[in-house]
mmCIF file of C-alpha atoms in Angstrom:
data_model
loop_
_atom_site.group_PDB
_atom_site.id
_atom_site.type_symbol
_atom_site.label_atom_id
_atom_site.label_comp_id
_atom_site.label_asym_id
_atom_site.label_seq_id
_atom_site.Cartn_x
_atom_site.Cartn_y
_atom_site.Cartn_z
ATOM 1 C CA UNK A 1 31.124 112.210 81.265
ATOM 2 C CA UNK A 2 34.841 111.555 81.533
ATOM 3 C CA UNK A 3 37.896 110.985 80.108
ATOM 4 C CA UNK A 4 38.001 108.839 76.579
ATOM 5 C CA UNK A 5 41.421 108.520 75.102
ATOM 6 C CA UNK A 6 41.924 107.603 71.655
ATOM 7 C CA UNK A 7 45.247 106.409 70.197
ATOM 8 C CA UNK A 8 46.507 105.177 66.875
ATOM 9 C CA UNK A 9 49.459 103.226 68.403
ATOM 10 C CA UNK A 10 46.713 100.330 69.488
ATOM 11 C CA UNK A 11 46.200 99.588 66.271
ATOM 12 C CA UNK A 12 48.111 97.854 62.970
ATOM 13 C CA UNK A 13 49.989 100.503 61.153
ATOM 14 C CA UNK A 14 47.928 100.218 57.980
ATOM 15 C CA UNK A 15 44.335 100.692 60.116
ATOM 16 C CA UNK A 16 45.753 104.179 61.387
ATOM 17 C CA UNK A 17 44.839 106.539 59.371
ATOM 18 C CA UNK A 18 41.488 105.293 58.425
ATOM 19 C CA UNK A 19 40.288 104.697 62.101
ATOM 20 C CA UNK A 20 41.374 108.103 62.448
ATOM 21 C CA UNK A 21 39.308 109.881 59.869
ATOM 22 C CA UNK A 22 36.213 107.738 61.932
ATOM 23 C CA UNK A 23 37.280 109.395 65.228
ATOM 24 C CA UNK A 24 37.813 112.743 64.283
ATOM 25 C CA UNK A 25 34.370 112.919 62.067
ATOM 26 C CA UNK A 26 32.535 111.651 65.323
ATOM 27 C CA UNK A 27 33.593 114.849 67.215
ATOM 28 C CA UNK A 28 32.777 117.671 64.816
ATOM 29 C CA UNK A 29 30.654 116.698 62.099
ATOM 30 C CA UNK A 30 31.616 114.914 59.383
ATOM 31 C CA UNK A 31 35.011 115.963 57.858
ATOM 32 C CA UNK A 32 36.851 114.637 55.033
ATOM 33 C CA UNK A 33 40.493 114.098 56.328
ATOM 34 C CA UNK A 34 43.556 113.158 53.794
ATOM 35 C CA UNK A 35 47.245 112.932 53.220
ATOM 36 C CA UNK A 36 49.921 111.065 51.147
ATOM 37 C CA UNK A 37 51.227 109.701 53.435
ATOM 38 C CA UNK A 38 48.631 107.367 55.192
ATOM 39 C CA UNK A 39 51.400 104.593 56.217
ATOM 40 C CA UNK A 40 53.404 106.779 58.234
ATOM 41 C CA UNK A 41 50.225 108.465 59.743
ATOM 42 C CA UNK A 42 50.227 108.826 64.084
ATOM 43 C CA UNK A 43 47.934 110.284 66.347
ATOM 44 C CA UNK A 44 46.480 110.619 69.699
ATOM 45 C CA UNK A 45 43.374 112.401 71.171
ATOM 46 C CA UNK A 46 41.988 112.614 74.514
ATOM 47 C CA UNK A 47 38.266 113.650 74.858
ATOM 48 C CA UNK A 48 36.628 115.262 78.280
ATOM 49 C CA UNK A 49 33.268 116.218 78.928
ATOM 50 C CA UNK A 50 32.173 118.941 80.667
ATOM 51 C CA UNK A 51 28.024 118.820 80.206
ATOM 52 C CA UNK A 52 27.380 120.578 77.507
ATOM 53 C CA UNK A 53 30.787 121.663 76.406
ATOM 54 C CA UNK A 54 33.951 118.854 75.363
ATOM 55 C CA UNK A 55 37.686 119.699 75.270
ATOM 56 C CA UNK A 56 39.337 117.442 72.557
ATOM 57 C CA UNK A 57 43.349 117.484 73.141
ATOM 58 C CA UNK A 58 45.103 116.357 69.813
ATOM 59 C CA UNK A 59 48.804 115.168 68.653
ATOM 60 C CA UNK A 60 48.603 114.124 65.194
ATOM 61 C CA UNK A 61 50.943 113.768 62.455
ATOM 62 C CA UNK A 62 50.359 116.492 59.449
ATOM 63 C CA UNK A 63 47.266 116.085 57.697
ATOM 64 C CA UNK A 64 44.102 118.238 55.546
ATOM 65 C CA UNK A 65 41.095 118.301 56.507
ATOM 66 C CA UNK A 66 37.930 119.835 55.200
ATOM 67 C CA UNK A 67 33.924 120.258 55.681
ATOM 68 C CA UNK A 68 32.323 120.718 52.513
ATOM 69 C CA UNK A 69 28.743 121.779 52.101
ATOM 70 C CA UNK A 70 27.639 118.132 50.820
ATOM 71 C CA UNK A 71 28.733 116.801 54.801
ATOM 72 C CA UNK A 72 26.940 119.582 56.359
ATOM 73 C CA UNK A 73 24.149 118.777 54.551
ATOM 74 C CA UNK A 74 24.132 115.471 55.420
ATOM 75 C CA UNK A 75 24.949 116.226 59.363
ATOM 76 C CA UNK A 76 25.515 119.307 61.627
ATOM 77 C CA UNK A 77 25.460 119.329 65.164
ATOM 78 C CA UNK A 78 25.768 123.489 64.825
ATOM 79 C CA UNK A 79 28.719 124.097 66.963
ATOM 80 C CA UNK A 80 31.156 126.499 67.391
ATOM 81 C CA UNK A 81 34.818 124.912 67.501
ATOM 82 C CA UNK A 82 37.793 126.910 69.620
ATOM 83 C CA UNK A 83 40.960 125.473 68.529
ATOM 84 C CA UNK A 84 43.920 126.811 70.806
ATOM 85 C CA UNK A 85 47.416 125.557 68.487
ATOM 86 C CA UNK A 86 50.268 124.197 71.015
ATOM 87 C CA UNK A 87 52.587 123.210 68.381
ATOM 88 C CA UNK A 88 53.160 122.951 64.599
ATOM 89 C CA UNK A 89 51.339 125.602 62.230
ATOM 90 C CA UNK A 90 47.940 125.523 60.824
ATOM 91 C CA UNK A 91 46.600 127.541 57.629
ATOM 92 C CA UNK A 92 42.865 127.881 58.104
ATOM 93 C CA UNK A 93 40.181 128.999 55.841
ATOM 94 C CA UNK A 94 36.403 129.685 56.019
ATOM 95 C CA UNK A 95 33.714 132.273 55.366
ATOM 96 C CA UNK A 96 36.174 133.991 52.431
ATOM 97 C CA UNK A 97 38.658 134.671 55.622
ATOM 98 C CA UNK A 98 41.873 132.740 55.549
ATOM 99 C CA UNK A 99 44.699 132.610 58.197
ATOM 100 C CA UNK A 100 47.864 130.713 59.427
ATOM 101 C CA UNK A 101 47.765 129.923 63.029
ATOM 102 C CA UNK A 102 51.204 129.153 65.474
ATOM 103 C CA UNK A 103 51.476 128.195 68.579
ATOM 104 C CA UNK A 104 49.848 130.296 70.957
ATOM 105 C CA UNK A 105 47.021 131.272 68.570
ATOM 106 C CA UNK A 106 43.090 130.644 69.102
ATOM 107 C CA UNK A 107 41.081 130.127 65.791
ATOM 108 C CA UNK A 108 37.197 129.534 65.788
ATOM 109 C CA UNK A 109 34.970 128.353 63.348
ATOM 110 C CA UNK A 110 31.860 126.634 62.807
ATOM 111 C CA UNK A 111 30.726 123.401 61.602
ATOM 112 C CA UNK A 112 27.693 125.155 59.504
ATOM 113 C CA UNK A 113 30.168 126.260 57.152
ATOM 114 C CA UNK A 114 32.486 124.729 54.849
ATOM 115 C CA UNK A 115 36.184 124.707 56.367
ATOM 116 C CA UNK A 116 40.016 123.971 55.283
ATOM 117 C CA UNK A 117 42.433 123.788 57.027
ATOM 118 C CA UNK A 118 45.929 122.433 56.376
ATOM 119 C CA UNK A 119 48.292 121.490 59.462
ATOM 120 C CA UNK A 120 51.985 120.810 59.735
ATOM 121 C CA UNK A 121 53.899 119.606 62.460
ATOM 122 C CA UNK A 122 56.950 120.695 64.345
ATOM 123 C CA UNK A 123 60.216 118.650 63.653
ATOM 124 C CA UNK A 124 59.376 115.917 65.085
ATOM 125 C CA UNK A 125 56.467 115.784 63.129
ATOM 126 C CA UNK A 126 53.152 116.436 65.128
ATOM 127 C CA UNK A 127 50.547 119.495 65.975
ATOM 128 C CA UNK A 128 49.527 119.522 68.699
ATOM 129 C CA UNK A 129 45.920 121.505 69.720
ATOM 130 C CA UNK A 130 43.518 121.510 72.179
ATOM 131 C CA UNK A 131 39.861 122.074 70.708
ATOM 132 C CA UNK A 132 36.658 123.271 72.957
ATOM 133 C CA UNK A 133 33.527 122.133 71.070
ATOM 134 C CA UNK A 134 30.330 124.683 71.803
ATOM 135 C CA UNK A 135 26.897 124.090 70.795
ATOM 136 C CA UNK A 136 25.957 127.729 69.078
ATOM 137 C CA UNK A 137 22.404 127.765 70.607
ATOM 138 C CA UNK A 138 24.174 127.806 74.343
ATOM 139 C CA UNK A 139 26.436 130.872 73.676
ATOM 140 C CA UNK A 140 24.393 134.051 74.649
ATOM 141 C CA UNK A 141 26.004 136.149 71.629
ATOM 142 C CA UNK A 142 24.838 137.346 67.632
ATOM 143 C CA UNK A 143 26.011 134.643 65.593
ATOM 144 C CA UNK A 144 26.836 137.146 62.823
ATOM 145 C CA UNK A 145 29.142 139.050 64.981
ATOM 146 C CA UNK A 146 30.895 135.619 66.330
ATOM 147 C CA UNK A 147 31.203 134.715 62.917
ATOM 148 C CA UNK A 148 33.416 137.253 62.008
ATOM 149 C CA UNK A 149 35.907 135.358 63.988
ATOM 150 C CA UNK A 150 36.057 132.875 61.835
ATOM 151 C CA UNK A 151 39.512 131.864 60.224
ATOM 152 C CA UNK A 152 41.161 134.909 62.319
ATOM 153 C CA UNK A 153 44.334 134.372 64.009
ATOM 154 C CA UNK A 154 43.391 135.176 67.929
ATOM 155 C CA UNK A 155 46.864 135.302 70.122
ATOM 156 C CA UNK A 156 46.325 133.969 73.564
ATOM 157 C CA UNK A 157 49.722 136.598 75.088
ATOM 158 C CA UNK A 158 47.672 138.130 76.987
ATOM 159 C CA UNK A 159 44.233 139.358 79.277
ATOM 160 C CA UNK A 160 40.827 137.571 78.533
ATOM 161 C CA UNK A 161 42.575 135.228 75.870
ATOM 162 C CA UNK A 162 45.885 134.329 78.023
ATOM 163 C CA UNK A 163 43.627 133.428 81.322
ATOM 164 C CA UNK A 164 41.099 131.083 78.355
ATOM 165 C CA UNK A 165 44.127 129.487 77.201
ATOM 166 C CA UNK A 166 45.645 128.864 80.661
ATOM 167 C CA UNK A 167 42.349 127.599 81.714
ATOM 168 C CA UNK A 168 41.922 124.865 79.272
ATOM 169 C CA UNK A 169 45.585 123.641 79.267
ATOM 170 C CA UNK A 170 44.986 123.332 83.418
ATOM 171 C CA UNK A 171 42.006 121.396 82.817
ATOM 172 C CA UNK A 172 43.778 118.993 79.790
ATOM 173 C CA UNK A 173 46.663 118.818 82.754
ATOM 174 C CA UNK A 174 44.562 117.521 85.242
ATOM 175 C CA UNK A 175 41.793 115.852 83.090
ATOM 176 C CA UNK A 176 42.772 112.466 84.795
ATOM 177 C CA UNK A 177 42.183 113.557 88.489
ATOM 178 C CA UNK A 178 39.224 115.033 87.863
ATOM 179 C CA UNK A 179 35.735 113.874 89.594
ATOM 180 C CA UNK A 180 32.145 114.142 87.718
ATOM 181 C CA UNK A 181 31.658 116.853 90.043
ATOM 182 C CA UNK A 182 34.599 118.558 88.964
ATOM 183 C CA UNK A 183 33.739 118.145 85.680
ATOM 184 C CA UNK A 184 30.213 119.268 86.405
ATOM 185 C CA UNK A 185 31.856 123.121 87.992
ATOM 186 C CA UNK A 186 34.825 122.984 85.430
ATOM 187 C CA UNK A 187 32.380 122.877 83.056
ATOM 188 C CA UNK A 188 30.466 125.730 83.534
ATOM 189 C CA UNK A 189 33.576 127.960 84.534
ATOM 190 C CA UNK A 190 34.810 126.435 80.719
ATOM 191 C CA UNK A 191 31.486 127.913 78.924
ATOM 192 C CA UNK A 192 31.753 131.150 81.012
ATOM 193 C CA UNK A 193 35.576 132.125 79.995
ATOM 194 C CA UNK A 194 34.623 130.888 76.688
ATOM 195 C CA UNK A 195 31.936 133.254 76.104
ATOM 196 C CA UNK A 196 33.489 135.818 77.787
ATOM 197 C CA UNK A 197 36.565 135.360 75.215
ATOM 198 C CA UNK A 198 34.471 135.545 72.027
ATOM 199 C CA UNK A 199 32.562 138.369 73.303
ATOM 200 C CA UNK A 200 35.987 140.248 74.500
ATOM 201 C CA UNK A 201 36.488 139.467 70.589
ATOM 202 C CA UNK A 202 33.251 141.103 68.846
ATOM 203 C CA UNK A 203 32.871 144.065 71.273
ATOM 204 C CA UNK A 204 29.683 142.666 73.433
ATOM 205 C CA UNK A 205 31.486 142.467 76.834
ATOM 206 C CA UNK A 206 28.259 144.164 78.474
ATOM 207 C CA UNK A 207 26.018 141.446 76.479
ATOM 208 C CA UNK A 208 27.624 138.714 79.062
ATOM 209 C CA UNK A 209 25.609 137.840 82.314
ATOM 210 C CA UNK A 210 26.728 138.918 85.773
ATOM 211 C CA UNK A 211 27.993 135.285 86.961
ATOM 212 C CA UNK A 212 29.540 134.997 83.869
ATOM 213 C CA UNK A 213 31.696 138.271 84.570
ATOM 214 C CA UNK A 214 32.309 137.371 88.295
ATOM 215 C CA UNK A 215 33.807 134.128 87.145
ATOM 216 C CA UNK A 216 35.680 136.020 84.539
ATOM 217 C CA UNK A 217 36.874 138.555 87.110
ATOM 218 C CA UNK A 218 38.279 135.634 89.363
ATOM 219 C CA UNK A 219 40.225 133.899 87.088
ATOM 220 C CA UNK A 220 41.885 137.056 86.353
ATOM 221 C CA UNK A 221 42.709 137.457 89.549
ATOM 222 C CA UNK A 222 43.708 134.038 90.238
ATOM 223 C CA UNK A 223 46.148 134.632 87.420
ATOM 224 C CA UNK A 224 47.641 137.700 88.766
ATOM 225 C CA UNK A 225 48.334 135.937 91.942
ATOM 226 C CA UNK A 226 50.312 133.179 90.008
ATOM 227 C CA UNK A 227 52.056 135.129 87.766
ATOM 228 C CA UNK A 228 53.026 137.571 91.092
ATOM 229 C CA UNK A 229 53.404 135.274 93.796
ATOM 230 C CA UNK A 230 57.602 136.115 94.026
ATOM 231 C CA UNK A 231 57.006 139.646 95.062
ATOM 232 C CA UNK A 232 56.863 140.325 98.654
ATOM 233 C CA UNK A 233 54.461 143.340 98.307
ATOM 234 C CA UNK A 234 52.142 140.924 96.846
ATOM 235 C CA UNK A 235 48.872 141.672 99.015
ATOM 236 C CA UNK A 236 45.277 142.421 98.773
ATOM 237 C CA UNK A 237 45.530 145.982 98.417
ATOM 238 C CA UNK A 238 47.678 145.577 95.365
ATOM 239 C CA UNK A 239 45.842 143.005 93.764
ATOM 240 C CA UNK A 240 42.775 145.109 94.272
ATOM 241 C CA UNK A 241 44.385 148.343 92.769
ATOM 242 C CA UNK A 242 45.536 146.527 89.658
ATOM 243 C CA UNK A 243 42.156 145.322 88.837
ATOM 244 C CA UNK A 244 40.223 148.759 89.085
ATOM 245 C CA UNK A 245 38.285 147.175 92.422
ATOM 246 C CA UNK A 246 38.062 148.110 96.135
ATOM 247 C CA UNK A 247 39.656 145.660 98.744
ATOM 248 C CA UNK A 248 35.898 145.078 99.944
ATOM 249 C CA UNK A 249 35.125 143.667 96.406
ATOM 250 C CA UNK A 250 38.056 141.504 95.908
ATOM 251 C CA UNK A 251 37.345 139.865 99.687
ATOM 252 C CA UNK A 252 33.502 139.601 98.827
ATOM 253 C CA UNK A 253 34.668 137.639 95.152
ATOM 254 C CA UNK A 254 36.512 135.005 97.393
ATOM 255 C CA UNK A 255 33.855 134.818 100.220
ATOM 256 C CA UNK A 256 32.623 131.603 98.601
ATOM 257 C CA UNK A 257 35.858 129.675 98.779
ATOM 258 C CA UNK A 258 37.570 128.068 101.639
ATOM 259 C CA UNK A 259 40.501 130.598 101.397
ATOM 260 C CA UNK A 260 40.701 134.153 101.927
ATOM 261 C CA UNK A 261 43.067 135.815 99.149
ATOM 262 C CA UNK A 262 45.909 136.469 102.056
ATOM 263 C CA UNK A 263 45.657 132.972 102.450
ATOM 264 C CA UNK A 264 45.452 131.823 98.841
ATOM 265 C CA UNK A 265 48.850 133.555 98.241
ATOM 266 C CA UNK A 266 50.469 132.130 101.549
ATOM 267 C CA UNK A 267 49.315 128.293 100.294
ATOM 268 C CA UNK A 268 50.375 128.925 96.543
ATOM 269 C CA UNK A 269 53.972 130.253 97.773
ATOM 270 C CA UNK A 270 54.131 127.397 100.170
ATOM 271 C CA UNK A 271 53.613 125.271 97.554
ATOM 272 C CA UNK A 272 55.957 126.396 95.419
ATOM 273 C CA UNK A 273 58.643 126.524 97.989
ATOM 274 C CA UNK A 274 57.662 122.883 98.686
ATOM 275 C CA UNK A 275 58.440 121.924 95.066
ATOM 276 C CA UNK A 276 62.030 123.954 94.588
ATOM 277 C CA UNK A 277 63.259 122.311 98.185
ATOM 278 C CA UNK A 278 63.331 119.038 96.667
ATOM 279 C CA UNK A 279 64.227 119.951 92.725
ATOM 280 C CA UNK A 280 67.837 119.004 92.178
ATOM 281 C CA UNK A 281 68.172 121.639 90.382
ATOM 282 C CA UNK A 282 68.047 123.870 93.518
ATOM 283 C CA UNK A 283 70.029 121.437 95.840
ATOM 284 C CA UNK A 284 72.507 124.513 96.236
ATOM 285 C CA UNK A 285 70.230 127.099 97.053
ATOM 286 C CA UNK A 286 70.223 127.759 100.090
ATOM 287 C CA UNK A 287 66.605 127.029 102.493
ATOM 288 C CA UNK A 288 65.770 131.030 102.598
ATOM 289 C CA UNK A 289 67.004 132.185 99.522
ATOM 290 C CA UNK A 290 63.746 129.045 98.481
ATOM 291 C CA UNK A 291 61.641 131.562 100.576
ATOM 292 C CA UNK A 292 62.828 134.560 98.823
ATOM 293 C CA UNK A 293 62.288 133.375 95.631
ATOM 294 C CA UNK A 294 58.515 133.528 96.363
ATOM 295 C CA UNK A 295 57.803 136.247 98.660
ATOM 296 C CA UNK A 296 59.280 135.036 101.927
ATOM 297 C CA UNK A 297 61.780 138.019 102.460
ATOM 298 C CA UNK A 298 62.092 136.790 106.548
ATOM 299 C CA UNK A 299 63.976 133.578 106.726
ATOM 300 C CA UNK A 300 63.001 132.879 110.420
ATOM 301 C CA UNK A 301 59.294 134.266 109.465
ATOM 302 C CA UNK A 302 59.650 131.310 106.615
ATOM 303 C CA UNK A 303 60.406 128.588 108.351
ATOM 304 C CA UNK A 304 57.611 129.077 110.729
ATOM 305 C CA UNK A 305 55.139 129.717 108.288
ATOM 306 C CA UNK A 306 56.406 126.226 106.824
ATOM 307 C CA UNK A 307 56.330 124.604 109.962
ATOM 308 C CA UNK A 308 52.595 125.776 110.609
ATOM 309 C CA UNK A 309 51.015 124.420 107.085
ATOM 310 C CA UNK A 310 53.225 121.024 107.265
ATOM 311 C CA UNK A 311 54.306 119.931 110.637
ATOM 312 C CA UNK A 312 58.193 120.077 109.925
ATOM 313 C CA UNK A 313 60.606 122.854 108.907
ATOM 314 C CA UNK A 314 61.877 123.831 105.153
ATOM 315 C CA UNK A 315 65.331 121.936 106.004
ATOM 316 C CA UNK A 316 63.787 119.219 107.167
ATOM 317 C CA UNK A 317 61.736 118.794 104.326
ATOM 318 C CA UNK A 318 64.637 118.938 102.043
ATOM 319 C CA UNK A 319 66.379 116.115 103.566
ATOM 320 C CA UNK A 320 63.213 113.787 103.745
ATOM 321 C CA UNK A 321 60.831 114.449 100.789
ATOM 322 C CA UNK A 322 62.025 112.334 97.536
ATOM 323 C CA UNK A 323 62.633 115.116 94.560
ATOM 324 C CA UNK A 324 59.159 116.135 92.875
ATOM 325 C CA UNK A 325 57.295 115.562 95.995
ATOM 326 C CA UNK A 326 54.835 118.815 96.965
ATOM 327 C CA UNK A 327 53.017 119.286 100.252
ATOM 328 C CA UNK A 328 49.659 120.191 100.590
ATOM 329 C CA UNK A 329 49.224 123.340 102.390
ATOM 330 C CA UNK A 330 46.752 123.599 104.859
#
């Protein structure tokens, strides 16, 4: 388990590309990689492990790269790859399906197949992707309806796909901080929104198990709470309304964490408020208007609620903290 970074820059300029081509084909099956350029040729690739599932974060300079049916022959591990683009375009094709991916967009395919795909990089010349690599025996699903994923342009803007995609870039983010037992619970959450994501895809939502939808469930709402935590009407009762659920649900899906969700919200605005009293950017901004901006419509309600989780007021923390400094809530 943990963290294995990988990084062209280490090594003489003309070793690059072929070192590369080694890395890469270690992760996925063998794949022949090219491009005419091979002397100008950068990349860098960070590789976590999560048991049974790995999240591969690439930067890479443009490049083709393809799985013929003579490689899978020779090797196949039988996984499914998710590929989640973060910059640069990619033209995929496999299984007589064809697509061009940009940013934002999930593609899946399969290393039992012959691929091609053909990636370009943004002006300053790199893709960028983040890749979850899934043994196909350990996803609970028809492989013939998964595989008419393949090569399909999936946008992450939105529900199942939008909290997958903000999963795995939170995990990449922190990848460095993280414990082997982190990695242990990360990855099972990881293979639950996973297969809850493909099965979103090919219609067999009620084909998932029940912890898998619970931990679906609760990532949505831990979403909804970030994405809501500047409106001051924010509150159990709405969060349970939007989701279809009764109040007694949503408190019984957060009985097994430390927080209750009134308290979840009151740490995550905390924090936030924490990070825009020492940004710069906000020196002007006046202490409550900081409270405002995330759901603290009381000024003098604010700065006691401050002064409870840290031990000294907003102001006070403005003037002392050094700029990108964030409290811990308690």
């Amino acid at each position: 388990m943990g963290l294995t970074v990988y990084d062209t820059a280490d090594l003489p300029a003309e070793d690059r590309f072929e070192w590369w081509r080694e890395v890469v084909s270690q992760g996925a099956g063998a794949t022949d990689v090219t491009r005419e350029d091979r002397a100008g040729f950068a990349g860098s690739m960070e590789v976590l492990s999560l048991g049974a599932a790995r999240i591969a974060t690439l930067s890479y300079a443009g490049l083709r790269s393809q799985r013929t049916a003579r490689l899978i022959r020779r090797s196949d591990p039988e996984t499914y790859e998710l590929t989640l683009l973060l910059g640069g375009t990619m033209g995929v094709s496999q299984a007589r399906q064809e697509t061009l991916l940009r940013p934002g967009d999930f593609n899946v395919w399969s290393s039992s197949l012959p691929y091609d795909s053909q990636s370009a990089g943004e002006p300053d010349g790199s893709a960028r992707a983040v890749v979850l690599h899934l043994p196909r025996s350990f996803l609970p699903l028809p492989a013939a309806k998964v595989d008419r994923l393949l090569a399909r342009s999936l946008p992450s803007g939105s529900g199942v796909a939008a909290v997958f995609a903000r999963h795995l870039t939170s995990v990449v983010r922190e990848a460095q901080s993280l414990t082997s037992v982190d990695e242990e619970r990360l990855g099972v959450m990881t293979w639950d929104l996973a297969t809850a994501f493909v099965a979103h895809h090919v219609d067999a939502a009620d084909r998932l198990p029940p912890h898998t939808r619970h931990q679906l469930l609760l990532k949505r709402l831990d979403l909804f709470i970030e994405d809501n935590l500047a409106d001051p009407a924010l509150s159990p009762r709405q969060i349970a309304d939007r989701h279809h659920i009764s109040v007694r649900l949503l408190h019984r899906l957060f009985a097994d964490r430390k927080e209750t969700v009134s308290q979840t919200i009151r740490r995550r605005r905390l924090e936030r408020c924490s990070a825009d009293l020492v940004d710069p950017r906000l020196r002007a901004l006046p202490v409550h208007e900081v409270g405002r901006r995330w759901g603290f419509t009381d000024a003098a309600g604010f700065s006691r609620t401050f002064r409870g989780a840290y031990g000294w007021t907003p102001g006070e923390h403005r003037r002392t903290r050094p700029a990108g400094f964030m409290a811990s809530a308690g």
